[in-house]
PDB file of C-alpha atoms in Angstrom:
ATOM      1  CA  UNK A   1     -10.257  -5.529   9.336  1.00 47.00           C
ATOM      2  CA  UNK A   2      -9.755  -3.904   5.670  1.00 62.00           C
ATOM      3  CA  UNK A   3      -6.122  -2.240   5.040  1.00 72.00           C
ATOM      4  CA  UNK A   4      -5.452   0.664   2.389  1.00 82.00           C
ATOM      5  CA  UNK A   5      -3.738  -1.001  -0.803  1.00 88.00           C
ATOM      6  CA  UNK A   6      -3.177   1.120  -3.737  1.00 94.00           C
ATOM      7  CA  UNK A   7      -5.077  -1.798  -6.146  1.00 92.00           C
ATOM      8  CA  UNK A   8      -8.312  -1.019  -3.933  1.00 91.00           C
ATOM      9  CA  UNK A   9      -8.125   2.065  -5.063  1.00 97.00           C
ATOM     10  CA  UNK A  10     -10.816   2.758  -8.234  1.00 97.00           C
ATOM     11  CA  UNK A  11     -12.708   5.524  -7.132  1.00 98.00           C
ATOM     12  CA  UNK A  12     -11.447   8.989  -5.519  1.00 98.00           C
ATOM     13  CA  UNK A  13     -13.751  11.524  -4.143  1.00 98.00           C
ATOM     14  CA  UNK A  14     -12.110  15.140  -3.690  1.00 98.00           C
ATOM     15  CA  UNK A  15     -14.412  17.566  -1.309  1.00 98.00           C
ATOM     16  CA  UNK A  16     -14.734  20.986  -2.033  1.00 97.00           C
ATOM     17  CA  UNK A  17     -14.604  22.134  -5.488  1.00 97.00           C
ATOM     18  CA  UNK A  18     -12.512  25.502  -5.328  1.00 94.00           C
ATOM     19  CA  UNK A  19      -8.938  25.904  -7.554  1.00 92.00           C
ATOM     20  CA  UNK A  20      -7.435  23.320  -5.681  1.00 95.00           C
ATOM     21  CA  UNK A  21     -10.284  20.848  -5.389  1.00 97.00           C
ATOM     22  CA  UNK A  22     -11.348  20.547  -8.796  1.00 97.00           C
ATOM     23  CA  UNK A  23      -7.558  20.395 -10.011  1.00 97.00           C
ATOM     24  CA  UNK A  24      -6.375  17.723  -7.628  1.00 98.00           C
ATOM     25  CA  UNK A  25      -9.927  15.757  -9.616  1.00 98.00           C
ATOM     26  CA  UNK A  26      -8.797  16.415 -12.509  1.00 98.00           C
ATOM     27  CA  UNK A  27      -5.108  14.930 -11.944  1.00 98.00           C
ATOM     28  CA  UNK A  28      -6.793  12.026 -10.241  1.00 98.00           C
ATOM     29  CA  UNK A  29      -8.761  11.681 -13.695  1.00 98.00           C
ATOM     30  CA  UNK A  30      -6.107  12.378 -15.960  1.00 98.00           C
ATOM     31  CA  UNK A  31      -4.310   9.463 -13.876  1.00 98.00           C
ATOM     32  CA  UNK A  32      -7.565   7.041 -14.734  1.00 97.00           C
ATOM     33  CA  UNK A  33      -9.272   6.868 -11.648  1.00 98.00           C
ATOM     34  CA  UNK A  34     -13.078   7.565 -11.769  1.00 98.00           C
ATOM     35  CA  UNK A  35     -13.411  10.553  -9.450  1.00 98.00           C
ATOM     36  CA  UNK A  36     -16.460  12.655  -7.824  1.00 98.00           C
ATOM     37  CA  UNK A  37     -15.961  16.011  -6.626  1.00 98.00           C
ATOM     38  CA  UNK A  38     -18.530  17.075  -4.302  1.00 98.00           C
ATOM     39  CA  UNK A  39     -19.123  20.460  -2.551  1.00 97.00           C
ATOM     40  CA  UNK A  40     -22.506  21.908  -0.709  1.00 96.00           C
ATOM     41  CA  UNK A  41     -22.673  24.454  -3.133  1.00 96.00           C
ATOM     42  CA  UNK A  42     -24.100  24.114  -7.121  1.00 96.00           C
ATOM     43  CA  UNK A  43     -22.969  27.126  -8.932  1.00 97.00           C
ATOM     44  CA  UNK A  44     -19.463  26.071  -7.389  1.00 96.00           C
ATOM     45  CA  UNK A  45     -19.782  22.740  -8.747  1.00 97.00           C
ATOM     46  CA  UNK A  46     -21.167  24.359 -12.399  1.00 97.00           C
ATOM     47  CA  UNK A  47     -17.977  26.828 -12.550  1.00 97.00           C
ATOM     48  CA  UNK A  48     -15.893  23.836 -11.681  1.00 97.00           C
ATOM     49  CA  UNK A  49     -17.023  21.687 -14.353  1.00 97.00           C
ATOM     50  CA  UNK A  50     -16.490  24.920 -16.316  1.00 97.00           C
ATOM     51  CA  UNK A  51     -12.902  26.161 -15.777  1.00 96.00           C
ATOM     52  CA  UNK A  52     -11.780  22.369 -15.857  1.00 97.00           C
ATOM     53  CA  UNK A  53     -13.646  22.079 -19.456  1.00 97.00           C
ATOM     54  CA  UNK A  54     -11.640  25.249 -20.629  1.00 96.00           C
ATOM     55  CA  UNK A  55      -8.730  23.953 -19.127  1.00 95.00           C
ATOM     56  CA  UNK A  56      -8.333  20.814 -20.751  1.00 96.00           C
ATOM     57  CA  UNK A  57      -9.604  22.431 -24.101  1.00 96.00           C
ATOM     58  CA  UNK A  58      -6.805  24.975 -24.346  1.00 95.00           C
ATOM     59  CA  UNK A  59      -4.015  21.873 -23.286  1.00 94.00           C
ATOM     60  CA  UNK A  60      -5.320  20.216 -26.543  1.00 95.00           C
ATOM     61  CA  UNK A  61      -5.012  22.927 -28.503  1.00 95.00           C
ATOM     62  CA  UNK A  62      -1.405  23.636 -27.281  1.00 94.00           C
ATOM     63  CA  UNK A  63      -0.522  19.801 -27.694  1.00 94.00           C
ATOM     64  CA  UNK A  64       0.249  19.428 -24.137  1.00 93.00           C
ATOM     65  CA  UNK A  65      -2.793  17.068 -23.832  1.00 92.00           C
ATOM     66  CA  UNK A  66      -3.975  14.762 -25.966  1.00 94.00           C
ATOM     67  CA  UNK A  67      -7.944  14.868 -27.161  1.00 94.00           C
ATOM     68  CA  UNK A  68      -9.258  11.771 -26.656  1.00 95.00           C
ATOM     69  CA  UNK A  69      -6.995  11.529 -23.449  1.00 95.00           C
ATOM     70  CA  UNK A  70      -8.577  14.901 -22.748  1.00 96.00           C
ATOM     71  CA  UNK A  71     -12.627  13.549 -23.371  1.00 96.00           C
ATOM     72  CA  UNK A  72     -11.845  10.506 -21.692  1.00 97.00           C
ATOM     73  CA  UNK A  73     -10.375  12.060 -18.394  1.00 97.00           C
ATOM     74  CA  UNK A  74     -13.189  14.778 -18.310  1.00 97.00           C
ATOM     75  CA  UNK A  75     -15.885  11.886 -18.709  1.00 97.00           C
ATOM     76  CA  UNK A  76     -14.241  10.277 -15.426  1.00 98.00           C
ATOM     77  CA  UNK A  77     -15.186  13.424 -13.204  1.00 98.00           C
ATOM     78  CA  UNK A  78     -18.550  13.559 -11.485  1.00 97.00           C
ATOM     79  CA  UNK A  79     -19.933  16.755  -9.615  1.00 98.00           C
ATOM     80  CA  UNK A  80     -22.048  16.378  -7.304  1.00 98.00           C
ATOM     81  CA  UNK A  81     -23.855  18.005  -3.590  1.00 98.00           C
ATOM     82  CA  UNK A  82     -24.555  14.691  -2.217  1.00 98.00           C
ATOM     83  CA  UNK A  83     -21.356  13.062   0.126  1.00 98.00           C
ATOM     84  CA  UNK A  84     -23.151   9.890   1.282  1.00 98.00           C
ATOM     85  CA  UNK A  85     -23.611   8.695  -2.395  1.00 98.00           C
ATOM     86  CA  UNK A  86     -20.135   9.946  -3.780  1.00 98.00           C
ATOM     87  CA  UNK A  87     -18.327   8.335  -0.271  1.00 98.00           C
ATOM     88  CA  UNK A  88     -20.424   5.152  -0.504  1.00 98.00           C
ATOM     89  CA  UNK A  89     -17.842   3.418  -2.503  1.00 97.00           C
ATOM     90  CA  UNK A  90     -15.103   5.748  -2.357  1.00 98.00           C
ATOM     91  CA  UNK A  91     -11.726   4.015  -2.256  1.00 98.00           C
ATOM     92  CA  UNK A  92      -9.930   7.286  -1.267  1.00 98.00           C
ATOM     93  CA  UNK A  93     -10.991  10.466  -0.130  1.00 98.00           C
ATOM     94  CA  UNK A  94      -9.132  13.598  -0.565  1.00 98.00           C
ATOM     95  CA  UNK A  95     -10.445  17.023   1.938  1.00 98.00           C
ATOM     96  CA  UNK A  96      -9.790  19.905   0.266  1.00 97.00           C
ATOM     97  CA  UNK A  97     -12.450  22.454   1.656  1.00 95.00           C
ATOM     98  CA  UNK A  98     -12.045  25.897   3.731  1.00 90.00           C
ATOM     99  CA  UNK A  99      -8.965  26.059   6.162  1.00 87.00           C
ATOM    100  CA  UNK A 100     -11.280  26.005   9.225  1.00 90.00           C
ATOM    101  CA  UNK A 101     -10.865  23.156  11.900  1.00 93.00           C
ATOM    102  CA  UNK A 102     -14.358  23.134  12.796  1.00 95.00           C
ATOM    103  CA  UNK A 103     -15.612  22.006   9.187  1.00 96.00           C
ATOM    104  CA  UNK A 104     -13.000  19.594   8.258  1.00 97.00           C
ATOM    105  CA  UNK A 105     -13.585  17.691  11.904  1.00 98.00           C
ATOM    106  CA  UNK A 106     -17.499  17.662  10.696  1.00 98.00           C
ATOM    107  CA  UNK A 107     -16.381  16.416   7.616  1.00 98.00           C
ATOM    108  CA  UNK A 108     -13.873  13.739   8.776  1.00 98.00           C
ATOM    109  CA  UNK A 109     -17.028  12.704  11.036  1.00 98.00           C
ATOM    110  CA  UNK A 110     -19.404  11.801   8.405  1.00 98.00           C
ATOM    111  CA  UNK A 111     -16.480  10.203   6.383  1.00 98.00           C
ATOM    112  CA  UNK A 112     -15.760   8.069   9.103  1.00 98.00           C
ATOM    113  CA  UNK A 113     -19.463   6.891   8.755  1.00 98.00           C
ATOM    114  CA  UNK A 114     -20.193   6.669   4.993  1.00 98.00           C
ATOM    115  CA  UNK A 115     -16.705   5.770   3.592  1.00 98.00           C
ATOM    116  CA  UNK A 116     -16.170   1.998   2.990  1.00 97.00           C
ATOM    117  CA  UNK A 117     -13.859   0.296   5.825  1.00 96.00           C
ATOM    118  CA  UNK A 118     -10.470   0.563   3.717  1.00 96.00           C
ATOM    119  CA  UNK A 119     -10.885   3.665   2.578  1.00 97.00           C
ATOM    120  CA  UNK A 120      -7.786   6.464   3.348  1.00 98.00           C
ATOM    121  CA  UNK A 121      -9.403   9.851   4.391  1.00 98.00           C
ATOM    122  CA  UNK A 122      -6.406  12.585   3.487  1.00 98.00           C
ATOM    123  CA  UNK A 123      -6.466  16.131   4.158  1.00 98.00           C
ATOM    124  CA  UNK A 124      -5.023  18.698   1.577  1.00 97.00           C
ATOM    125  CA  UNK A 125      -4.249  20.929   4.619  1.00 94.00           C
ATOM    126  CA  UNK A 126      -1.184  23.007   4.451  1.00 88.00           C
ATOM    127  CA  UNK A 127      -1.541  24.413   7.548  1.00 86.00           C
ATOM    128  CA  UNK A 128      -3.689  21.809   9.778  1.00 92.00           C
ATOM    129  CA  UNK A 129      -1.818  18.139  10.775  1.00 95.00           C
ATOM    130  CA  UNK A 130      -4.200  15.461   9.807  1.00 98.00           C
ATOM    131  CA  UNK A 131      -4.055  14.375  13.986  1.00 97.00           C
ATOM    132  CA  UNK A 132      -6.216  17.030  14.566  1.00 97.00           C
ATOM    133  CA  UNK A 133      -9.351  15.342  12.320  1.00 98.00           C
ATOM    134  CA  UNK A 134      -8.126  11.891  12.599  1.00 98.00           C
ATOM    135  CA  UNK A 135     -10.308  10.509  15.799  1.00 98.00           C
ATOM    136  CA  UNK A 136     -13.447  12.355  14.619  1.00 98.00           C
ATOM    137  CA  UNK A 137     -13.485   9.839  11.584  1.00 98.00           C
ATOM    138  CA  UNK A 138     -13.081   6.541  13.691  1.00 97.00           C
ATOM    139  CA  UNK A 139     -10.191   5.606  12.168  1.00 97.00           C
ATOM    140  CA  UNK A 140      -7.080   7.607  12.546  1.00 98.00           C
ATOM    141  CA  UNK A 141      -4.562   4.924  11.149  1.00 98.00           C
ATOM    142  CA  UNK A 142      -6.152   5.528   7.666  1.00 98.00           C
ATOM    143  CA  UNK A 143      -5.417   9.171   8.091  1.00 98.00           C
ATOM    144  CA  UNK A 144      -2.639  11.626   6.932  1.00 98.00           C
ATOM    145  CA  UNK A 145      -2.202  14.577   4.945  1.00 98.00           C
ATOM    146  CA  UNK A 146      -2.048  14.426   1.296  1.00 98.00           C
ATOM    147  CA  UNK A 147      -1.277  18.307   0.257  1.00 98.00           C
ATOM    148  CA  UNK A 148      -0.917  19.349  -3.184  1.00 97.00           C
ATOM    149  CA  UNK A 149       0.734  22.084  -4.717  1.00 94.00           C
ATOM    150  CA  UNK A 150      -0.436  25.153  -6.557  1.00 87.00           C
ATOM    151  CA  UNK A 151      -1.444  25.011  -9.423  1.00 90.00           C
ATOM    152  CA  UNK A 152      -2.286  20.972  -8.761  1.00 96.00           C
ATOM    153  CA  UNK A 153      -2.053  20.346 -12.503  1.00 95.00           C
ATOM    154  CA  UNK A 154       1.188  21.813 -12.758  1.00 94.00           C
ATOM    155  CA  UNK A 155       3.800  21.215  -9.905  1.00 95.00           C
ATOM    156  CA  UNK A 156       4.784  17.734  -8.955  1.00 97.00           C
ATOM    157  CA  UNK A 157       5.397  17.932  -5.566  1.00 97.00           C
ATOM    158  CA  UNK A 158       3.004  16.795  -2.850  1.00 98.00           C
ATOM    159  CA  UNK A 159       3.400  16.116   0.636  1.00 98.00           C
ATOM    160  CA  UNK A 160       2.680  13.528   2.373  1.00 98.00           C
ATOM    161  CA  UNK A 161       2.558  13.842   6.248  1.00 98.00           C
ATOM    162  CA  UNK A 162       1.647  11.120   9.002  1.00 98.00           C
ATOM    163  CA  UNK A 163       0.713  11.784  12.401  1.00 98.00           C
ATOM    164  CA  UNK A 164       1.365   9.227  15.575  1.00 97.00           C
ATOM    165  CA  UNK A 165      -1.260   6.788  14.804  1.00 98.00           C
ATOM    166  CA  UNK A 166      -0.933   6.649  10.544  1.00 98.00           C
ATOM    167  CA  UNK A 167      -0.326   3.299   9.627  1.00 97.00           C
ATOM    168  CA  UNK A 168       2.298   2.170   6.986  1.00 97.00           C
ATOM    169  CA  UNK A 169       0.113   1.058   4.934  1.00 96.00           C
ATOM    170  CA  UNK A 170      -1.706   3.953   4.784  1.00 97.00           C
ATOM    171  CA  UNK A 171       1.291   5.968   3.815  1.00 98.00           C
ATOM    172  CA  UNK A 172       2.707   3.444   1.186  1.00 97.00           C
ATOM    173  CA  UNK A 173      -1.066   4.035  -0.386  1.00 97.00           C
ATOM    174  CA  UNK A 174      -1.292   7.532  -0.382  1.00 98.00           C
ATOM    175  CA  UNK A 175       2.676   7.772  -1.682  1.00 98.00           C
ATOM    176  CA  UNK A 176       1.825   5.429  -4.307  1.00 98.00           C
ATOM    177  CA  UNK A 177      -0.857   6.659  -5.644  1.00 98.00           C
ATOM    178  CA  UNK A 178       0.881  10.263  -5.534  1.00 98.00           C
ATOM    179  CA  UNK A 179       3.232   8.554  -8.279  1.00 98.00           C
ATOM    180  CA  UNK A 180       0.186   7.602 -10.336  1.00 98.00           C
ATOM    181  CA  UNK A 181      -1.063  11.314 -10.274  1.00 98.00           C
ATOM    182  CA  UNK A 182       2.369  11.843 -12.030  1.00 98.00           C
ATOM    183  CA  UNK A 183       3.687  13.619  -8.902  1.00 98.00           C
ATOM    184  CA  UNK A 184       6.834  13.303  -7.013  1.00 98.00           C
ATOM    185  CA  UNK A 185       6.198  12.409  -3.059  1.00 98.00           C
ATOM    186  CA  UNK A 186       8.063  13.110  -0.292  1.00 98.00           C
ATOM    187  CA  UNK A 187       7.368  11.897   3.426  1.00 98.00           C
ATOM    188  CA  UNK A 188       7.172  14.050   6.629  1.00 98.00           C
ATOM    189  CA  UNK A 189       7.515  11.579   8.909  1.00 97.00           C
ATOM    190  CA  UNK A 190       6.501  13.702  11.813  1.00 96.00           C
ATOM    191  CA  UNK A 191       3.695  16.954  11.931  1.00 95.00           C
ATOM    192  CA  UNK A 192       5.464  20.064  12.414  1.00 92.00           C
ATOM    193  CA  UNK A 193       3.713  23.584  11.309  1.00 86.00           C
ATOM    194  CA  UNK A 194       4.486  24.404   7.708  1.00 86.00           C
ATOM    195  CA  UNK A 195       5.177  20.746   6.721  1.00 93.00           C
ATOM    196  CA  UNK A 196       8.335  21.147   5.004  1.00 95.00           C
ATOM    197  CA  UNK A 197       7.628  23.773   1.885  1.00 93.00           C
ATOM    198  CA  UNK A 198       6.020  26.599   3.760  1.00 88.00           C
ATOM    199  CA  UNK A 199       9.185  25.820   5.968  1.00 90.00           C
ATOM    200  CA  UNK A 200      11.839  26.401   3.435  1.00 93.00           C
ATOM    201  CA  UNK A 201       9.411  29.280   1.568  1.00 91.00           C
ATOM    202  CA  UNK A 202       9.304  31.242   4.981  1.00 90.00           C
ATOM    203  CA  UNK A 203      13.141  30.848   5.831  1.00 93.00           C
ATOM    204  CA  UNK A 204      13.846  32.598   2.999  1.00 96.00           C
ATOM    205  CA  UNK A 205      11.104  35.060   2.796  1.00 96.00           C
ATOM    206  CA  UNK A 206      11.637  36.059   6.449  1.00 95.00           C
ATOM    207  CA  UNK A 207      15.094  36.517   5.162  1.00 97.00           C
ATOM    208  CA  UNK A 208      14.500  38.396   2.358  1.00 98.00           C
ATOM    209  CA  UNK A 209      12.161  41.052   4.161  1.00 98.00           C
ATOM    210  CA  UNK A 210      14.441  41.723   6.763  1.00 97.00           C
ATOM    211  CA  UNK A 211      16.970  42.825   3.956  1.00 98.00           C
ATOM    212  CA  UNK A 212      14.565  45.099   2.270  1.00 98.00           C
ATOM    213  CA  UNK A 213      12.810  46.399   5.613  1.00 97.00           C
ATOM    214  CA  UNK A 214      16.847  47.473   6.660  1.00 97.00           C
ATOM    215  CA  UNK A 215      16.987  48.638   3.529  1.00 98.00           C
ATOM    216  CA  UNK A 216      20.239  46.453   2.651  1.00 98.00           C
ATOM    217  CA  UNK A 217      18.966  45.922  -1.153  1.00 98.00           C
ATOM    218  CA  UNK A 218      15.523  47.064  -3.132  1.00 98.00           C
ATOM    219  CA  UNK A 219      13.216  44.016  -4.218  1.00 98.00           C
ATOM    220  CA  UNK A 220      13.907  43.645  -7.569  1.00 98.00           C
ATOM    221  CA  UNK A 221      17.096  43.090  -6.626  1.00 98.00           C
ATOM    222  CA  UNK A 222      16.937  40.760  -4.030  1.00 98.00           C
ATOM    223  CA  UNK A 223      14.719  39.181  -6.222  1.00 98.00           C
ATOM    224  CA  UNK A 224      17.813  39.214  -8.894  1.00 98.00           C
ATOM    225  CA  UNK A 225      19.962  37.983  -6.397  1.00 98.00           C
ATOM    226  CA  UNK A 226      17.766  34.935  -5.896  1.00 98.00           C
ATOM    227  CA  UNK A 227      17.406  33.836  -9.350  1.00 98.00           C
ATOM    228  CA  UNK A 228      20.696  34.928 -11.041  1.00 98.00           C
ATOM    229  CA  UNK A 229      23.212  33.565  -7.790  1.00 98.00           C
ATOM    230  CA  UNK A 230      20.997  30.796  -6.471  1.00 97.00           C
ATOM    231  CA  UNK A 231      19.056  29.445  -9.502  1.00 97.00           C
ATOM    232  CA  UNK A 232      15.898  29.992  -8.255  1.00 96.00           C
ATOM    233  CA  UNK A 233      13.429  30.054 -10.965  1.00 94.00           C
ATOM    234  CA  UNK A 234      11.053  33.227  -9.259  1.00 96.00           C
ATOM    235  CA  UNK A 235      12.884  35.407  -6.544  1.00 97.00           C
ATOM    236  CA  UNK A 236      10.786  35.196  -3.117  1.00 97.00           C
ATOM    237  CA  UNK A 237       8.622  38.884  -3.500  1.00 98.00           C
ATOM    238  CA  UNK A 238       7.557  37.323  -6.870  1.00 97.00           C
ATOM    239  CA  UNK A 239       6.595  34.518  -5.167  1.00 95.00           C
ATOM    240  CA  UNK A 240       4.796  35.787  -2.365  1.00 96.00           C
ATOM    241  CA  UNK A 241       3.402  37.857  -5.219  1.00 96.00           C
ATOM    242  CA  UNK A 242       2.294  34.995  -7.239  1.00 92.00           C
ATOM    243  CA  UNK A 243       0.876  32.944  -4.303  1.00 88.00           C
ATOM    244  CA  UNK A 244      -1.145  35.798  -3.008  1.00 93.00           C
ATOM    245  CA  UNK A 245      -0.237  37.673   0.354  1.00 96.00           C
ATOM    246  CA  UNK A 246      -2.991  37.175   1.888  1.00 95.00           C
ATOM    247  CA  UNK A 247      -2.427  33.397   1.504  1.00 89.00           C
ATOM    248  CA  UNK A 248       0.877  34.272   2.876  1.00 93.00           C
ATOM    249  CA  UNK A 249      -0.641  36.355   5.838  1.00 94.00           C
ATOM    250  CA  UNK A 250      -2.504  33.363   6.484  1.00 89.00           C
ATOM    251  CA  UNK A 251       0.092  30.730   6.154  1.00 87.00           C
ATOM    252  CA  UNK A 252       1.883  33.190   9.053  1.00 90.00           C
ATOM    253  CA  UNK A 253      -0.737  33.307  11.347  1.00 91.00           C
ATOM    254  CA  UNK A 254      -1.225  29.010  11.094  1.00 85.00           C
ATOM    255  CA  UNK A 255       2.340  28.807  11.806  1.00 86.00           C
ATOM    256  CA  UNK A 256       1.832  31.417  14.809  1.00 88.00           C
ATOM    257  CA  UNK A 257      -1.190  29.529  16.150  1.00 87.00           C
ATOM    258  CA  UNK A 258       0.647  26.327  16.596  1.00 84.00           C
ATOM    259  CA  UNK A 259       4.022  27.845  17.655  1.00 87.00           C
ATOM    260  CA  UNK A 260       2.748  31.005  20.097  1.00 90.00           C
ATOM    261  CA  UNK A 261       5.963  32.287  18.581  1.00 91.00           C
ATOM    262  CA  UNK A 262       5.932  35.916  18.048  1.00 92.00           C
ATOM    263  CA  UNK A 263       8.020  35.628  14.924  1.00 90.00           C
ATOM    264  CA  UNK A 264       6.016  33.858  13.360  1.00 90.00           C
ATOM    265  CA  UNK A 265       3.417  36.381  12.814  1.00 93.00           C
ATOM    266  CA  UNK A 266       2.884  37.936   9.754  1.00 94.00           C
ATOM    267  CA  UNK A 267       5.852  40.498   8.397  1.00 96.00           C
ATOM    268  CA  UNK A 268       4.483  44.080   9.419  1.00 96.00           C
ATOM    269  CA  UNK A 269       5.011  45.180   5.603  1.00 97.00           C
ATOM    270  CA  UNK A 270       2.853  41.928   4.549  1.00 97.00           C
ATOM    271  CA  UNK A 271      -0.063  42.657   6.878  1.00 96.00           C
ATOM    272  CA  UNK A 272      -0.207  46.169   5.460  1.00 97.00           C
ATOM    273  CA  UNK A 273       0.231  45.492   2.424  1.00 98.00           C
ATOM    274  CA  UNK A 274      -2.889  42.930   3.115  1.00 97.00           C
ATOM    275  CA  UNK A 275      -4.797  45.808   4.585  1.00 97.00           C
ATOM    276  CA  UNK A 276      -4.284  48.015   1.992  1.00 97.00           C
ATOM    277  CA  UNK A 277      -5.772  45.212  -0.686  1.00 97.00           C
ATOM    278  CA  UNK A 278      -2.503  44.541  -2.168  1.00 97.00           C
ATOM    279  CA  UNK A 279      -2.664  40.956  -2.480  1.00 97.00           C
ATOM    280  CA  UNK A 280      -0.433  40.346  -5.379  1.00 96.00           C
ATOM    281  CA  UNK A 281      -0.889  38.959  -9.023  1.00 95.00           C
ATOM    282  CA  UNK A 282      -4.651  38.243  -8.214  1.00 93.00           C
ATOM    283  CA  UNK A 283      -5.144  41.950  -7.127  1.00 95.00           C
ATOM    284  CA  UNK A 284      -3.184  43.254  -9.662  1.00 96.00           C
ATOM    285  CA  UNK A 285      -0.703  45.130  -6.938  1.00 97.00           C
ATOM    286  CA  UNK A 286       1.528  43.452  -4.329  1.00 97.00           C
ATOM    287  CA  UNK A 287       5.442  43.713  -4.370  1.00 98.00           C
ATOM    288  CA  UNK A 288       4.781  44.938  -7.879  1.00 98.00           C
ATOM    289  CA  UNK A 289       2.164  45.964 -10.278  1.00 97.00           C
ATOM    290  CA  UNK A 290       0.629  44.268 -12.236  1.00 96.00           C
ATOM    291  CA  UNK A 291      -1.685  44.802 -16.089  1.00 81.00           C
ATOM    292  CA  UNK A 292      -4.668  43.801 -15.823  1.00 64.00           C
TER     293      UNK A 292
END
């Protein structure tokens, strides 16, 4: 029987190519690793390839990224349609398609048969436990969650979550080769909706719109509050802002699906403001406005 081990690990495929996809390839390249990114559709794959060009292009030219390191990483990434060839030899695979539980247990299935023996099979879920895809792929001790951050290239955090029947070595792989990637790990030792980020994000978000909802302060000021008494760096409406509230709408009803708590639903002012297209920074209108 074959064990995860981070020296195994050479290749990485990511699946799905969206923001988070392609970013979590190119930190995986950045890091070294030879990496394919595979999705079912081309011109996803094409304005991948694009946006990470760009990307690495305007890091040179603000010094934040060398140019050879630049070249080198970008000649590391593969795109491609085809899974069985890019999970042939895959040391590690990293899910990040569509939040839908239906597609990610199809894909776990396949992985489970094309994916060498050793290979981990994480999810970038924020919202899904890795137990609920880990016995379509055969081999639920080599699965967890592995969930980045966004913007992947930026923040350093990433979660990593086991389920009942994730193996230690499993988790000492995936943690270690989070520090490769240049991030900073932490363990959730047990699946619980929201992990532990969307957790501490919602505690204070729930707080904060019960305060402005009783009118006890306006949102620029709560916002104030946040950053000028606790040090936060963005006060939680520019946050929700910046995330997108529909992403937050969604995050809500996850966290209501698992729960069947009613208070975890989405905040009445956030599903309206949803409705209304108000989805934040993205939209150009959320909590604030926003120039175009």
């Amino acid at each position: 029987m074959s064990f995860p081990s981070i020296e195994n690990i050479k290749h990485i495929l990511v699946i799905g190519s969206g923001a988070m996809g392609s970013q979590i390839g190119m930190v995986a390249a950045l890091a070294g690793y030879r990496v394919s990114v595979q999705d079912i559709a081309e011109d996803m794959l094409a304005q991948a390839k694009e946006q990470l060009t760009a990307r690495m292009q305007a890091n040179v030219a603000k010094g934040r990224t060398g140019a050879e390191d630049a070249e080198a990483a970008l000649g590391r990434l593969t795109f491609t349609t085809d899974l069985a060839a890019a999970a042939a030899d895959a040391d590690f695979v990293i899910e990040a398609a569509t939040e839908r539980l239906d597609i990610k247990r199809q894909i776990f299935e396949r992985l489970g048969e094309l994916a060498p023996a050793h290979a981990v099979l994480a999810t970038n879920s924020s919202t899904l436990g890795s137990s609920k895809v880990a016995d379509a792929s055969g081999r639920p001790e080599q699965v967890c969650n592995m969930h980045f951050f966004n913007p992947a290239l930026v923040m350093k955090c990433v979660e990593v979550v086991r389920h009942g029947q994730t193996s230690d070595a499993t988790v000492e792989a995936t943690m270690e080769l989070a520090r490769r990637f240049g991030k900073e790990p932490v363990l959730i030792n047990r699946e619980i909706p929201g992990f532990v980020a969307n957790r501490l994000m919602g505690a204070v978000q729930k707080e904060a719109l019960a305060l402005h909802s009783a009118g006890i302060a306006s949102v620029e000021d709560i916002d104030t509050t946040a950053k000028a008494a606790l040090g936060h760096p963005m006060g939680p409406f520019e946050l929700m802002d910046m995330v997108g509230l529909d992403v937050i709408a969604f995050i809500a009803e996850a966290t209501h699906a698992e729960t069947g708590n009613d208070d975890d639903r989405p905040h009445p002012a956030i599903a309206r403001l949803v409705a209304e297209g108000h989805l934040g920074r993205k939209s150009g209108q959320g909590w604030y406005t926003y120039g175009k």
